[in-house]
Short mmCIF file of C-alpha atoms in Angstrom, two decimals:
data_model
loop_
_atom_site.label_atom_id
_atom_site.label_comp_id
_atom_site.label_asym_id
_atom_site.label_seq_id
_atom_site.Cartn_x
_atom_site.Cartn_y
_atom_site.Cartn_z
CA GLU A 1 81.92 110.18 112.28
CA LYS A 2 85.40 108.74 111.87
CA LYS A 3 87.94 110.87 110.05
CA GLN A 4 91.39 109.60 109.18
CA ALA A 5 94.39 110.41 107.02
CA ILE A 6 97.74 108.87 106.14
CA THR A 7 100.90 110.80 107.07
CA ARG A 8 103.54 108.06 106.76
CA LEU A 9 105.29 109.26 109.91
CA GLY A 10 107.54 106.19 109.88
CA GLU A 11 108.52 106.53 106.22
CA GLY A 12 112.23 106.14 105.51
CA MET A 13 113.34 105.76 109.12
CA ALA A 14 116.99 105.36 108.21
CA GLY A 15 118.97 104.61 111.34
CA GLY A 16 115.73 104.69 113.32
CA HIS A 17 115.23 108.45 112.98
CA LEU A 18 111.91 110.05 112.09
CA ARG A 19 112.45 112.24 109.04
CA LEU A 20 111.80 115.98 109.29
CA LYS A 21 109.40 115.99 106.31
CA ALA A 22 107.36 113.18 107.87
CA ILE A 23 107.28 115.02 111.20
CA GLU A 24 106.16 118.25 109.53
CA ARG A 25 103.41 116.42 107.59
CA THR A 26 102.15 114.89 110.80
CA ILE A 27 102.19 118.12 112.79
CA THR A 28 100.30 119.92 110.00
CA LEU A 29 97.62 117.23 110.01
CA VAL A 30 97.36 117.23 113.81
CA LYS A 31 96.76 120.99 113.70
CA ASP A 32 93.96 120.44 111.19
CA TYR A 33 92.38 117.80 113.40
CA LEU A 34 92.71 120.06 116.43
CA ASN A 35 90.72 122.71 114.59
CA ILE A 36 88.03 120.16 113.74
CA SER A 37 87.90 119.02 117.37
CA ARG A 38 87.54 122.57 118.61
CA PHE A 39 84.84 123.32 116.04
CA TRP A 40 82.83 120.41 117.43
CA GLN A 41 83.67 121.52 120.99
CA ALA A 42 85.33 118.25 121.98
CA GLU A 43 85.50 117.97 125.76
CA LYS A 44 88.75 116.04 125.72
CA ILE A 45 91.51 115.49 123.17
CA ILE A 46 93.66 112.39 123.62
CA PRO A 47 96.75 112.30 121.39
CA VAL A 48 98.61 108.99 121.19
CA ALA A 49 101.44 107.63 119.07
CA THR A 50 102.23 104.06 118.10
CA SER A 51 104.99 102.10 116.39
CA ALA A 52 106.86 104.80 114.45
CA VAL A 53 107.33 107.05 117.49
CA ARG A 54 107.77 104.10 119.85
CA ASP A 55 110.77 102.88 117.84
CA ALA A 56 112.27 106.26 116.93
CA VAL A 57 115.72 107.21 118.16
CA ASN A 58 114.58 110.85 118.09
CA GLN A 59 111.33 110.16 119.92
CA ALA A 60 111.98 112.85 122.53
CA ASP A 61 112.64 115.48 119.84
CA PHE A 62 109.39 114.57 118.07
CA LEU A 63 107.33 114.75 121.26
CA ALA A 64 108.89 118.09 122.23
CA LEU A 65 108.25 119.59 118.79
CA MET A 66 104.67 118.32 118.75
CA ARG A 67 104.04 119.93 122.14
CA GLN A 68 105.69 123.17 121.05
CA LYS A 69 103.70 123.42 117.80
CA THR A 70 100.32 122.12 118.99
CA GLY A 71 100.30 122.28 122.78
CA LEU A 72 99.59 118.54 122.93
CA LYS A 73 101.37 116.11 125.22
CA VAL A 74 101.40 112.88 123.22
CA GLN A 75 101.27 109.51 124.97
CA VAL A 76 103.39 106.81 123.32
CA LEU A 77 101.56 103.50 123.50
CA SER A 78 103.42 100.27 124.10
CA GLY A 79 102.78 97.35 121.77
CA GLN A 80 100.75 95.72 124.54
CA GLU A 81 98.58 98.82 125.02
CA GLU A 82 98.08 99.11 121.27
CA ALA A 83 96.89 95.48 121.12
CA ARG A 84 94.56 95.97 124.10
CA TYR A 85 92.88 99.04 122.64
CA SER A 86 92.47 97.34 119.26
CA TYR A 87 90.83 94.35 120.93
CA SER A 88 88.39 96.43 122.95
CA GLY A 89 87.69 98.57 119.89
CA VAL A 90 86.62 95.49 117.93
CA LEU A 91 84.29 94.40 120.73
CA THR A 92 82.58 97.82 120.77
CA GLY A 93 81.32 97.50 117.22
CA LEU A 94 81.34 93.93 115.95
CA PRO A 95 78.80 91.28 117.03
CA LEU A 96 80.73 88.03 117.42
CA SER A 97 78.08 85.75 118.99
CA GLY A 98 80.08 85.03 122.12
CA VAL A 99 83.14 83.76 120.24
CA ALA A 100 86.43 85.18 121.51
CA PRO A 101 88.36 86.48 118.48
CA VAL A 102 92.01 86.86 117.69
CA VAL A 103 92.43 90.48 116.60
CA VAL A 104 95.24 91.38 114.20
CA ASP A 105 96.07 95.06 113.77
CA ILE A 106 98.38 95.55 110.80
CA GLY A 107 99.92 99.00 110.92
CA GLY A 108 102.70 100.68 109.02
CA GLY A 109 105.56 99.80 111.35
CA SER A 110 104.20 96.99 113.50
CA THR A 111 101.52 94.34 113.78
CA GLU A 112 99.70 93.54 117.01
CA PHE A 113 97.82 90.37 117.93
CA SER A 114 95.39 90.21 120.86
CA TRP A 115 93.15 87.43 122.12
CA LYS A 116 91.46 86.28 125.32
CA ILE A 117 91.74 82.96 127.10
CA LYS A 118 89.54 82.53 130.20
CA LYS A 119 88.95 86.31 130.39
CA GLU A 120 92.69 87.04 130.39
CA LEU A 121 93.91 89.18 127.49
CA SER A 122 97.07 87.99 125.78
CA SER A 123 98.96 89.97 123.18
CA ALA A 124 101.97 89.84 120.92
CA SER A 125 103.61 92.68 119.00
CA VAL A 126 105.70 92.21 115.87
CA GLN A 127 108.03 94.91 114.59
CA ALA A 128 106.77 94.47 111.05
CA GLY A 129 104.07 96.38 109.22
CA ALA A 130 103.10 97.26 105.67
CA VAL A 131 105.41 100.27 105.35
CA ARG A 132 108.40 98.77 107.15
CA MET A 133 108.29 95.50 105.21
CA THR A 134 107.82 97.36 101.91
CA GLU A 135 110.83 99.59 102.55
CA ASN A 136 112.89 96.53 103.53
CA ALA A 137 111.75 94.73 100.34
CA SER A 138 111.00 91.72 102.55
CA SER A 139 110.31 88.37 100.90
CA ASP A 140 107.54 86.02 102.05
CA GLU A 141 110.13 83.89 103.83
CA GLU A 142 111.52 86.90 105.69
CA ILE A 143 108.04 88.00 106.75
CA LYS A 144 107.20 84.46 107.92
CA HIS A 145 110.42 84.34 109.94
CA ILE A 146 109.65 87.64 111.68
CA PHE A 147 106.07 86.60 112.46
CA THR A 148 106.82 83.02 113.56
CA PRO A 149 107.22 83.64 117.35
CA ALA A 150 103.99 85.66 117.63
CA LEU A 151 101.98 83.29 115.45
CA LYS A 152 103.22 80.36 117.50
CA GLU A 153 101.79 82.04 120.62
CA VAL A 154 98.46 82.70 118.93
CA ARG A 155 98.22 79.21 117.43
CA ARG A 156 98.82 77.59 120.80
CA ASP A 157 95.48 78.92 122.03
CA LEU A 158 93.51 77.45 119.08
CA PRO A 159 91.93 80.58 117.57
CA GLN A 160 88.43 80.15 116.11
CA ILE A 161 87.87 83.49 114.45
CA LEU A 162 90.26 86.12 113.11
CA VAL A 163 89.30 89.80 113.08
CA GLY A 164 91.41 92.35 111.25
CA VAL A 165 91.71 96.10 111.77
CA GLY A 166 93.84 98.77 110.17
CA GLY A 167 94.21 100.32 106.74
CA THR A 168 95.60 97.26 105.00
CA VAL A 169 92.69 95.06 106.04
CA THR A 170 89.98 97.62 105.28
CA ALA A 171 91.57 98.34 101.89
CA LEU A 172 91.56 94.64 101.00
CA ALA A 173 87.87 94.43 101.95
CA ALA A 174 87.05 97.43 99.75
CA MET A 175 89.11 96.00 96.88
CA ALA A 176 87.44 92.60 97.18
CA GLN A 177 84.09 94.35 96.72
CA LYS A 178 85.46 96.65 93.99
CA LEU A 179 83.98 99.68 95.75
CA LYS A 180 84.21 102.77 93.55
CA GLU A 181 83.83 104.92 96.66
CA TYR A 182 84.92 103.77 100.10
CA ASP A 183 81.87 102.83 102.17
CA SER A 184 82.57 101.98 105.81
CA ASN A 185 79.15 100.33 106.11
CA LYS A 186 80.14 97.82 103.43
CA VAL A 187 83.62 97.31 104.85
CA HIS A 188 82.74 96.92 108.54
CA GLY A 189 81.76 93.35 109.28
CA TYR A 190 82.79 92.13 105.82
CA THR A 191 84.08 88.56 105.66
CA LEU A 192 87.29 88.43 103.65
CA PHE A 193 88.24 85.02 102.29
CA LEU A 194 91.81 83.81 101.89
CA LYS A 195 91.17 83.07 98.21
CA GLN A 196 90.12 86.72 97.73
CA VAL A 197 93.38 87.92 99.28
CA GLU A 198 95.31 85.57 97.00
CA GLN A 199 93.45 86.85 93.93
CA ILE A 200 94.10 90.48 94.87
CA LEU A 201 97.81 89.70 95.26
CA ILE A 202 97.90 88.12 91.80
CA THR A 203 96.26 91.24 90.36
CA LEU A 204 98.67 93.57 92.16
CA LYS A 205 101.72 91.62 91.04
CA ASN A 206 100.87 92.30 87.40
CA LEU A 207 100.28 96.03 87.81
CA GLY A 208 102.56 99.04 88.03
CA LEU A 209 102.19 101.70 90.70
CA GLU A 210 100.01 104.04 88.61
CA GLU A 211 97.74 101.16 87.59
CA ARG A 212 97.39 100.15 91.23
CA ARG A 213 96.33 103.67 92.15
CA ALA A 214 93.37 103.33 89.80
CA LEU A 215 92.07 100.09 91.34
CA PRO A 216 88.53 100.30 92.79
CA GLY A 217 88.54 100.25 96.58
CA LEU A 218 92.22 101.16 97.01
CA GLN A 219 93.22 104.54 98.38
CA PRO A 220 95.88 105.85 95.96
CA GLU A 221 98.27 106.63 98.83
CA ARG A 222 98.29 102.93 99.78
CA ALA A 223 99.23 101.75 96.29
CA ASP A 224 102.90 101.19 97.11
CA ILE A 225 102.33 99.25 100.36
CA ILE A 226 99.14 97.26 99.76
CA GLU A 227 100.90 94.31 98.13
CA THR A 228 103.17 93.80 101.14
CA GLY A 229 100.27 94.37 103.51
CA GLY A 230 98.27 91.76 101.61
CA ARG A 231 101.12 89.29 101.89
CA ILE A 232 101.17 89.80 105.66
CA VAL A 233 97.42 89.07 105.80
CA ARG A 234 97.83 85.95 103.67
CA ILE A 235 100.73 84.65 105.76
CA VAL A 236 98.80 85.20 109.02
CA MET A 237 95.68 83.44 107.71
CA GLU A 238 97.64 80.51 106.29
CA ASP A 239 99.71 80.04 109.43
CA LEU A 240 96.64 80.07 111.70
CA GLY A 241 94.76 77.74 109.37
CA LEU A 242 91.87 80.20 109.02
CA ASN A 243 90.25 80.76 105.62
CA THR A 244 88.26 83.84 106.62
CA LEU A 245 88.96 87.15 108.31
CA LYS A 246 86.23 89.41 109.67
CA VAL A 247 86.95 93.08 108.97
CA SER A 248 86.33 95.72 111.63
CA GLU A 249 86.22 99.50 111.25
CA THR A 250 86.08 99.85 115.04
CA ASP A 251 89.69 99.65 116.11
CA LEU A 252 92.30 101.13 118.45
CA LEU A 253 90.69 104.56 118.17
CA TYR A 254 87.36 103.24 119.43
CA GLY A 255 88.93 101.19 122.20
CA LEU A 256 90.92 104.18 123.40
CA ALA A 257 87.91 106.51 123.23
CA GLN A 258 85.75 104.05 125.14
CA GLU A 259 88.26 103.65 127.96
CA LYS A 260 88.90 107.38 128.29
CA ALA A 261 85.17 108.15 128.20
CA PHE A 262 84.56 105.81 131.12
CA SER A 263 87.61 107.15 132.98
CA VAL A 264 86.19 110.68 132.97
CA GLY A 265 82.76 109.49 134.06
#
């Protein structure tokens, strides 16, 4: 069973500093998850951090406080590692009929692309995610400009299939199906069409925050960032010339777990 929650650790990183309230929210949640892990007698707990901590000026303070409060030594993943785990996570749970995908992992603070050419994994990390671009009030043109170098790399290798992971992508899949209750079985493997993303964006544009929170398929806590996340998805699909995106629930978490499971025998 996969359990997840949103803490917005990177929220309001003025001057590149993680905010105390965001840190406290995250530590509280980690403690809860530690209790769950211990209840199920987990043999190994592997704490990792991604974009928000990677970019934080006060990274060392966060890591020290996390260790003090929870006893956990958190590993900060590089953008390349994040992309690699997302790619392997997709392959663990999504049948792709031998076609090598381009995986896009849209997070809160960054977006990672990963793809294979002749068995060699390539990756590109962009310092732009749904939360960061929302807080910056970024226009489509600004988002396109930030993503251009990475998309140029991806496009050069002629991608055939695009697979998306992360909360933005899974939320769009649930919204496209108007799911009253989130159902991972209906989200995982779902084919999201560009025209569906465009229609969702039109709907969101005409709604206020409270109205967005009531939309079927959308987690209320994503209501303020889903429009920007959707624009990132649309821009990526348009730039790569791909009209469909395959949605995967198996992501970085699964890729990381698989590697660590094999490493301990």
